[in-house]
Amino acid sequence: MTSVPIPEINLEPWLNKVLEWGGTTSQEIQQDVLLRLPELHEFLQQMYETLKHMEPTTAIEKFPALGQFLGRLCWNPFVIGHEATRQMLISCLCCLFSSEPQNAIDRKANSWIKELFCHLLSSSGKGREDPHVFASLECTAVDYYEKLLKNIISSLIKQLRRSPRDNNTELSAEHVRSMCITCIPFLTLAEVVPLLETLLHYQGPQPYEVLDSQFLYAVNDAIQKKKIALSESAVLSLWLRHLPSLENAVLDLLQRLIALQSKSFREMEQMIKDSYLAWLPLRAYFSPKNTPLVLALLRKGEGLAPNTCIQHLHTIVKLLRSVDSEERSHENVFQCWFLLIRLGGWVDIAAEQLLTSDPEISDDLLWLLAFYYNPCNESQSRGRTMVEAKAVYECLVSLRRSSTICAMSFRKLFIQENKPYTRHPTSLQLIRHLCATFLVFCPEWHSVAKDCVSYMTQTQEAASEVSDVLARTLSRLDIPGMECQKMITIVYKLLKDL
């Protein structure tokens, strides 16, 4: 654990005050407690900020009387009657709970803390005050409170699973969020795991996320630190409903892989297997209705015959067009566009086929590129993108067929009468993509490619876009079995210049 400076906490004055209060409930004691509650709450908050950076054993060594202090406060009805102070007590106790008890002392301390948790949750101390209650129930205090905790959790789970038709009522978003917040201090308790999983699987009638974001962050943090073990389905549900948690999990794994000293592939493989990210299949992250598109985009395009590539591109376009027209919604379009940019390099292959194959296929492939750069189609701007891109495409086809290789001819695509063309931003992105692809896949133009690139990268933004296209192209070509050395060489040169 990272070493953190521990602020000086003087426990003795507050311990003396708690001992003075004792277990009496006289009016004088009540007035004194209520008078000092703000100070007590502030002190507990300072104590929590200190304890959360310490191991439980270290905390007890640093503050030997801490258990007595917290325990007495938990049984003071005036103290725990104040909600904020009660929650702070729970937080402090959580810092003393050993997630991995090493000996009998740790296990006994955990049992004592669980008893206090149950008491604080139930807000009733009658069982503890009257030992005859336990005798009549024929159970110990520990057994009683463990059963009480299980009953509380069972009751909450039933509420979450109950259908609104059962009693014509439904849980409010505020009630579910309150459950989440209450669970945060108890995440590492094994008894709470069923409630956590039920919450993560909860699907209410509300059209928005009802689970508290701090709860979701806390659960994900506990998973990454191996403090709790949840089922695969619960972890998947967490990541699907809270993308920041998925991002944190991925970044955490990448950071640990980078920091691995030995760089052994076996150790890396084991580290990946130990993370939940190796356990879940890729298809789990996508809606079942997108399965045909996922499968189409996952197919590798390298090494396929041109006719096969074109036929497969037509399939992809058909799937995307159906979503863009028949099933159009912001969510559907975004999901399909996200899949298109993340899975495979079929957009780059479409640009290549446009400039090396039969012009009759141009409309479908241009539409694919236009969808890639302009998925929202705001104010029907994709139509303009198509028109502007097709004009440049036809010019590139003419240049490819021409016997004259001249950089100035290429320059006219971007600059006319020493002024840049005024085009829609998405049109410019698409046109740069086409032109960069043209310069790579038309070997005759390699001799003037450097000058041509300079005409189309007059801004840092344009240079960055062209670099991205070239880098993706290099990644696609530079694999064993692909006879593309001339194209690989020119891409390397252009990237170096950029």
mmCIF file with all atom_site columns, C-alpha atoms in Angstrom, residues 351-352 355-356 393 395-401 405 410 413 432-446 448 452:
data_model
loop_
_atom_site.group_PDB
_atom_site.id
_atom_site.type_symbol
_atom_site.label_atom_id
_atom_site.label_alt_id
_atom_site.label_comp_id
_atom_site.label_asym_id
_atom_site.label_entity_id
_atom_site.label_seq_id
_atom_site.pdbx_PDB_ins_code
_atom_site.Cartn_x
_atom_site.Cartn_y
_atom_site.Cartn_z
_atom_site.occupancy
_atom_site.B_iso_or_equiv
_atom_site.pdbx_formal_charge
_atom_site.auth_seq_id
_atom_site.auth_comp_id
_atom_site.auth_asym_id
_atom_site.auth_atom_id
_atom_site.pdbx_PDB_model_num
ATOM 1  C CA . ALA A 1 351 ? -11.416 3.460  -50.360 1.00 0.00 ? 351 ALA A CA 1
ATOM 2  C CA . GLU A 1 352 ? -8.808  1.153  -51.908 1.00 0.00 ? 352 GLU A CA 1
ATOM 3  C CA . LEU A 1 355 ? -9.587  3.645  -56.700 1.00 0.00 ? 355 LEU A CA 1
ATOM 4  C CA . THR A 1 356 ? -8.424  0.306  -58.075 1.00 0.00 ? 356 THR A CA 1
ATOM 5  C CA . TYR A 1 393 ? -13.273 10.614 -56.943 1.00 0.00 ? 393 TYR A CA 1
ATOM 6  C CA . CYS A 1 395 ? -11.000 13.369 -60.967 1.00 0.00 ? 395 CYS A CA 1
ATOM 7  C CA . LEU A 1 396 ? -8.767  10.788 -59.253 1.00 0.00 ? 396 LEU A CA 1
ATOM 8  C CA . VAL A 1 397 ? -9.987  8.076  -61.665 1.00 0.00 ? 397 VAL A CA 1
ATOM 9  C CA . SER A 1 398 ? -9.076  10.380 -64.572 1.00 0.00 ? 398 SER A CA 1
ATOM 10 C CA . LEU A 1 399 ? -5.620  11.010 -63.073 1.00 0.00 ? 399 LEU A CA 1
ATOM 11 C CA . ARG A 1 400 ? -5.075  7.281  -62.638 1.00 0.00 ? 400 ARG A CA 1
ATOM 12 C CA . ARG A 1 401 ? -5.842  6.668  -66.304 1.00 0.00 ? 401 ARG A CA 1
ATOM 13 C CA . ILE A 1 405 ? 2.059   12.393 -63.847 1.00 0.00 ? 405 ILE A CA 1
ATOM 14 C CA . PHE A 1 410 ? -3.315  16.878 -58.050 1.00 0.00 ? 410 PHE A CA 1
ATOM 15 C CA . LEU A 1 413 ? -8.214  19.134 -56.251 1.00 0.00 ? 413 LEU A CA 1
ATOM 16 C CA . ARG A 1 432 ? -8.247  13.458 -47.871 1.00 0.00 ? 432 ARG A CA 1
ATOM 17 C CA . HIS A 1 433 ? -8.897  9.780  -47.186 1.00 0.00 ? 433 HIS A CA 1
ATOM 18 C CA . LEU A 1 434 ? -9.469  9.099  -50.902 1.00 0.00 ? 434 LEU A CA 1
ATOM 19 C CA . CYS A 1 435 ? -6.425  11.108 -51.988 1.00 0.00 ? 435 CYS A CA 1
ATOM 20 C CA . ALA A 1 436 ? -4.068  9.479  -49.467 1.00 0.00 ? 436 ALA A CA 1
ATOM 21 C CA . THR A 1 437 ? -5.282  6.067  -50.618 1.00 0.00 ? 437 THR A CA 1
ATOM 22 C CA . PHE A 1 438 ? -4.804  7.091  -54.264 1.00 0.00 ? 438 PHE A CA 1
ATOM 23 C CA . LEU A 1 439 ? -1.168  8.085  -53.670 1.00 0.00 ? 439 LEU A CA 1
ATOM 24 C CA . VAL A 1 440 ? -0.415  4.729  -51.988 1.00 0.00 ? 440 VAL A CA 1
ATOM 25 C CA . PHE A 1 441 ? -2.195  2.368  -54.393 1.00 0.00 ? 441 PHE A CA 1
ATOM 26 C CA . CYS A 1 442 ? -1.247  4.080  -57.665 1.00 0.00 ? 442 CYS A CA 1
ATOM 27 C CA . PRO A 1 443 ? 2.503   3.301  -57.997 1.00 0.00 ? 443 PRO A CA 1
ATOM 28 C CA . GLU A 1 444 ? 2.919   5.676  -60.929 1.00 0.00 ? 444 GLU A CA 1
ATOM 29 C CA . TRP A 1 445 ? 2.270   8.594  -58.558 1.00 0.00 ? 445 TRP A CA 1
ATOM 30 C CA . HIS A 1 446 ? 4.828   7.566  -55.933 1.00 0.00 ? 446 HIS A CA 1
ATOM 31 C CA . VAL A 1 448 ? 5.386   12.989 -56.729 1.00 0.00 ? 448 VAL A CA 1
ATOM 32 C CA . CYS A 1 452 ? 0.918   15.938 -53.390 1.00 0.00 ? 452 CYS A CA 1
#
